[in-house]
Structures are given as structure tokens and as C-alpha cells.
Short mmCIF file of C-alpha atoms in Angstrom, two decimals:
data_model
loop_
_atom_site.label_atom_id
_atom_site.label_comp_id
_atom_site.label_asym_id
_atom_site.label_seq_id
_atom_site.Cartn_x
_atom_site.Cartn_y
_atom_site.Cartn_z
CA UNK A 441 1.76 1.58 -102.27
CA UNK A 442 1.39 4.82 -100.46
CA UNK A 443 0.72 4.81 -96.67
CA UNK A 444 -2.36 6.95 -96.17
CA UNK A 445 -2.45 6.53 -92.39
CA UNK A 446 0.73 8.72 -92.22
CA UNK A 447 -0.30 11.42 -94.52
CA UNK A 448 -1.59 14.84 -93.77
CA UNK A 449 -5.06 15.20 -95.50
CA UNK A 450 -6.91 18.27 -97.07
CA UNK A 451 -10.67 18.32 -97.91
CA UNK A 452 -12.94 20.71 -99.50
CA UNK A 453 -15.81 22.12 -97.35
CA UNK A 454 -19.17 22.89 -98.36
CA UNK A 455 -22.15 23.19 -96.49
CA UNK A 456 -23.92 20.60 -98.54
CA UNK A 457 -21.07 18.23 -99.04
CA UNK A 458 -20.86 15.13 -96.96
CA UNK A 459 -17.17 14.14 -98.19
CA UNK A 460 -15.77 14.54 -94.93
CA UNK A 461 -17.86 11.91 -93.36
CA UNK A 462 -17.53 9.79 -96.41
CA UNK A 463 -13.48 9.96 -96.04
CA UNK A 464 -13.40 9.55 -92.49
CA UNK A 465 -15.65 6.29 -92.47
CA UNK A 466 -13.65 4.86 -95.56
CA UNK A 467 -10.32 5.28 -93.83
CA UNK A 468 -12.05 3.79 -90.37
CA UNK A 469 -12.88 1.07 -92.38
CA UNK A 470 -9.60 0.64 -93.78
CA UNK A 471 -8.13 1.06 -89.99
CA UNK A 472 -7.23 4.09 -89.31
CA UNK A 473 -8.22 7.89 -88.45
CA UNK A 474 -7.03 10.39 -91.33
CA UNK A 475 -5.40 13.48 -89.92
CA UNK A 476 -7.57 16.18 -91.34
CA UNK A 477 -5.27 19.45 -91.06
CA UNK A 478 -6.74 21.59 -93.88
CA UNK A 479 -10.32 22.16 -94.37
CA UNK A 480 -10.73 24.71 -97.06
CA UNK A 481 -13.38 26.08 -99.31
CA UNK A 482 -11.13 27.17 -102.17
CA UNK A 483 -10.22 24.42 -104.74
CA UNK A 484 -7.08 26.32 -106.21
CA UNK A 485 -5.63 26.38 -102.53
CA UNK A 486 -6.21 22.79 -102.38
CA UNK A 487 -4.60 21.81 -105.29
CA UNK A 488 -1.61 24.12 -104.19
CA UNK A 489 -1.37 22.59 -101.14
CA UNK A 490 -1.25 19.15 -102.95
CA UNK A 491 1.59 20.29 -105.44
CA UNK A 492 3.40 21.43 -102.50
CA UNK A 493 3.66 18.23 -100.87
CA UNK A 494 1.73 19.37 -97.77
CA UNK A 495 -1.27 17.11 -98.30
CA UNK A 496 -3.43 14.81 -100.14
CA UNK A 497 -6.90 14.50 -100.71
CA UNK A 498 -9.61 12.87 -102.14
CA UNK A 499 -11.05 14.26 -105.44
CA UNK A 500 -13.47 13.66 -108.18
CA UNK A 501 -11.89 11.21 -110.87
CA UNK A 502 -13.08 13.33 -113.62
CA UNK A 503 -11.18 16.12 -111.97
CA UNK A 504 -9.16 17.92 -114.41
CA UNK A 505 -5.32 17.32 -114.10
CA UNK A 506 -3.52 20.21 -111.76
CA UNK A 507 0.25 21.16 -112.59
CA UNK A 508 2.53 19.26 -109.91
CA UNK A 509 -0.26 16.58 -108.75
CA UNK A 510 -1.13 12.96 -109.78
CA UNK A 511 -4.34 10.92 -109.15
CA UNK A 512 -3.80 7.64 -107.87
CA UNK A 513 -6.66 4.96 -107.70
CA UNK A 514 -7.46 3.98 -104.00
CA UNK A 515 -7.48 -0.13 -103.60
CA UNK A 516 -11.14 -1.59 -104.22
CA UNK A 517 -14.21 0.74 -104.37
CA UNK A 518 -13.92 2.09 -100.77
CA UNK A 519 -16.03 5.25 -101.81
CA UNK A 520 -18.80 5.70 -104.31
CA UNK A 521 -20.76 9.05 -104.93
CA UNK A 522 -24.06 10.39 -106.61
CA UNK A 523 -24.59 12.99 -108.74
CA UNK A 524 -27.93 14.83 -108.17
CA UNK A 525 -29.75 17.25 -110.33
CA UNK A 526 -32.62 19.46 -108.59
CA UNK A 527 -35.12 21.55 -110.23
CA UNK A 528 -38.26 23.82 -109.49
CA UNK A 529 -41.00 21.70 -110.98
CA UNK A 530 -42.57 25.22 -111.52
CA UNK A 531 -39.78 26.93 -113.21
CA UNK A 532 -38.68 23.89 -115.37
CA UNK A 533 -41.13 21.67 -117.06
CA UNK A 534 -40.59 17.77 -117.08
CA UNK A 535 -39.71 17.68 -120.89
CA UNK A 536 -36.70 20.27 -120.25
CA UNK A 537 -35.76 18.71 -116.61
CA UNK A 538 -35.21 15.62 -118.97
CA UNK A 539 -33.20 17.31 -121.40
CA UNK A 540 -30.99 18.79 -118.74
CA UNK A 541 -30.34 15.23 -117.31
CA UNK A 542 -29.49 13.63 -120.62
CA UNK A 543 -27.04 17.07 -121.16
CA UNK A 544 -25.52 16.84 -117.57
CA UNK A 545 -25.19 12.85 -118.07
CA UNK A 546 -23.22 13.53 -121.55
CA UNK A 547 -21.07 16.29 -120.01
CA UNK A 548 -20.21 13.74 -117.34
CA UNK A 549 -19.57 10.72 -119.57
CA UNK A 550 -17.57 13.26 -121.59
CA UNK A 551 -14.98 13.84 -119.04
CA UNK A 552 -14.63 9.94 -117.94
CA UNK A 553 -11.74 9.44 -120.51
CA UNK A 554 -9.52 12.15 -118.39
CA UNK A 555 -8.30 9.77 -115.96
CA UNK A 556 -6.94 6.68 -116.93
CA UNK A 557 -7.74 4.80 -113.88
CA UNK A 558 -11.06 5.67 -113.63
CA UNK A 559 -11.94 5.19 -117.23
CA UNK A 560 -10.93 1.44 -116.83
CA UNK A 561 -12.77 1.32 -113.43
CA UNK A 562 -15.81 2.85 -115.15
CA UNK A 563 -15.86 0.39 -118.16
CA UNK A 564 -15.72 -2.91 -115.77
CA UNK A 565 -19.07 -1.51 -114.10
CA UNK A 566 -21.76 -1.01 -116.83
CA UNK A 567 -24.44 -1.32 -114.00
CA UNK A 568 -23.43 2.30 -112.83
CA UNK A 569 -23.85 4.15 -115.97
CA UNK A 570 -26.90 6.40 -116.53
CA UNK A 571 -29.58 5.50 -118.88
CA UNK A 572 -29.62 8.88 -121.02
CA UNK A 573 -32.54 7.26 -123.38
#
């Protein structure tokens, strides 16, 4: 098991994202403060830092594989997240919004098999699966 307390971390920084707060909170619950050295907005740069061995990062379990990197699960379930879908009711009818929701849900479910760890985690938690009916 890799000791995460000694690692240098990178995170993707976006205005509407609370992933830095989630990371810091999860690390604190685990008994340490992460060494956040790289706060960047470019995903390719993040993968480059990771592939070069200069940092580690949290990522979406459905992330595509990046050359020179590996995905590993964290012990337990220290982090969960929500994917929200928002639309302007004046521009999109309720029917169209439901179609969009189901399409987004199917696209997400189609990406689950990309990560072996996530696939087994997801299969063991049917209560989290979206209802696409």
C-alpha cells in the first residue's frame, strides 16, 4: 500500500468545483494534510505531472487511461460525488430534459467498465445506480 501522506498532490481547479475541499477533508479524516503543490486547470498537464512521477491526484473512476499512469482505488469509500444536470426551463421542455437526463445517465453507465476497480465497486452498490426509466 502506498503511503499517501508523503506524496505530492495535484488537483484540477475550476470555479464551480469543490474537489479541493473534498480531497482535504478526506485526507484530514485519514489523519493527514495533503501536500497540494500543483493547482492547475489543464487536464493534460495534470496527467503529464502524474506520468512524470511528480504528483498524484484524485480522478474520476470513469477517467480514460492516460499513458504512463495507473488508477488505484482508495481504501474504503472516503469520497463520493454527485453529477448534476442543469437546464433552463424556458429553453428546454420537461420531456426534453428527461431525454437528456437518460442520455447522460446511459453515457455514464457505458463508461463504468473502463476501470476494473470501479466496475466491481459500482456493481456492489446498486442503491447508487440512477433510475433511467
